[in-house]
Amino acid sequence: MRRALHAEWTKLRTIPGTGRLLLAVIVLTAAVSAAAAATVSCRPVGCDHDVPKLSLMGVQVGQAAVAILAVLAISGEYGGGMIRTTLAAMPRRSHVLAAKAAILTGLTTAAGTVAVLVSVLGGRLILPGNGFTPAHGHPPLSLADGPTLRAAAGSVLYLALIALLSLGVATAVRDSAAAIGVVFGLLYVLSVLPFMISDPDWQRFLWRLSPMNAGLAIQSTTNLSALPLAPWAGLGVLAAWAAAALLGGGLALRLRDA
């Protein structure tokens, strides 16, 4: 595994787009979060916004860069034929996928941590100017607050799970464009389906099934009883999606020719 980890680290860090995509995760997440915080007002008498979730809104956009990075981590090798060299050097294909997953998770977690911290800091600086003050029931954002810390840490875990989900899909699909389309469909298309159906039971079922809706429940800090899933249970749904994708991708990698 040490050789496999070193090889995958070397390949991923030398891909031209890796640095730009990791930077995009940070910039997109922080910028969209700051824009969301700047456009919401709590004047004149107060409001009931979920402030930590509002400050982390950019995760919904930053995850796109994470998905693209994860897809390119393996589909690029298929596109250029390098996968044959990789598997000749490391015949144990499960080790190859595990090493890719480990390196990708580490990079995504690092970039996601920076993005989330900047987003929380942006919310702490911007929101008081829009009326989110202790007088209106909204103390300054702080990671010392348990629900806020859970929302922030959960958002980092969410991005890491999105990377694993995307890696599994790309391993099974192989083609970059097709894999990105499948991942974006799972994330964005499936997330809006509950709002296109009038039946409340089906709405609740589809909301629970959606990896994005369920996973982002981890950001909620208010009105938790109204959620179709508890925050950690929602993140568990996303983890199940990621595990299923990696299992399917791993089986495809073992059973098909390179």
PDB file of N, CA and C in Angstrom, residues 192-200 202-203 206:
ATOM      1  N   VAL A 192     -33.756  18.140  -6.550  1.00  0.00           N
ATOM      2  CA  VAL A 192     -34.934  18.965  -6.824  1.00  0.00           C
ATOM      3  C   VAL A 192     -36.191  18.135  -7.080  1.00  0.00           C
ATOM      4  N   LEU A 193     -36.041  16.828  -7.260  1.00  0.00           N
ATOM      5  CA  LEU A 193     -37.209  15.981  -7.509  1.00  0.00           C
ATOM      6  C   LEU A 193     -38.263  16.058  -6.409  1.00  0.00           C
ATOM      7  N   PRO A 194     -37.879  16.082  -5.126  1.00  0.00           N
ATOM      8  CA  PRO A 194     -38.923  16.150  -4.093  1.00  0.00           C
ATOM      9  C   PRO A 194     -39.818  17.377  -4.214  1.00  0.00           C
ATOM     10  N   PHE A 195     -39.286  18.475  -4.774  1.00  0.00           N
ATOM     11  CA  PHE A 195     -40.060  19.714  -4.875  1.00  0.00           C
ATOM     12  C   PHE A 195     -40.926  19.752  -6.131  1.00  0.00           C
ATOM     13  N   MET A 196     -40.825  18.712  -6.956  1.00  0.00           N
ATOM     14  CA  MET A 196     -41.636  18.637  -8.173  1.00  0.00           C
ATOM     15  C   MET A 196     -42.809  17.681  -8.015  1.00  0.00           C
ATOM     16  N   ILE A 197     -42.963  17.106  -6.818  1.00  0.00           N
ATOM     17  CA  ILE A 197     -44.008  16.126  -6.562  1.00  0.00           C
ATOM     18  C   ILE A 197     -44.896  16.646  -5.443  1.00  0.00           C
ATOM     19  N   SER A 198     -46.200  16.502  -5.623  1.00  0.00           N
ATOM     20  CA  SER A 198     -47.139  17.062  -4.652  1.00  0.00           C
ATOM     21  C   SER A 198     -47.409  16.130  -3.472  1.00  0.00           C
ATOM     22  N   ASP A 199     -47.245  14.835  -3.665  1.00  0.00           N
ATOM     23  CA  ASP A 199     -47.537  13.896  -2.595  1.00  0.00           C
ATOM     24  C   ASP A 199     -46.501  14.025  -1.475  1.00  0.00           C
ATOM     25  N   PRO A 200     -46.905  14.343  -0.250  1.00  0.00           N
ATOM     26  CA  PRO A 200     -45.935  14.571   0.836  1.00  0.00           C
ATOM     27  C   PRO A 200     -45.133  13.330   1.212  1.00  0.00           C
ATOM     28  N   TRP A 202     -44.168  10.869  -0.838  1.00  0.00           N
ATOM     29  CA  TRP A 202     -43.133  10.712  -1.854  1.00  0.00           C
ATOM     30  C   TRP A 202     -42.073  11.810  -1.737  1.00  0.00           C
ATOM     31  N   GLN A 203     -42.511  13.021  -1.409  1.00  0.00           N
ATOM     32  CA  GLN A 203     -41.548  14.095  -1.183  1.00  0.00           C
ATOM     33  C   GLN A 203     -40.536  13.710  -0.111  1.00  0.00           C
ATOM     34  N   LEU A 206     -38.198  10.803  -1.355  1.00  0.00           N
ATOM     35  CA  LEU A 206     -37.177  11.247  -2.307  1.00  0.00           C
ATOM     36  C   LEU A 206     -36.164  12.161  -1.641  1.00  0.00           C
TER      37      LEU A 206
END
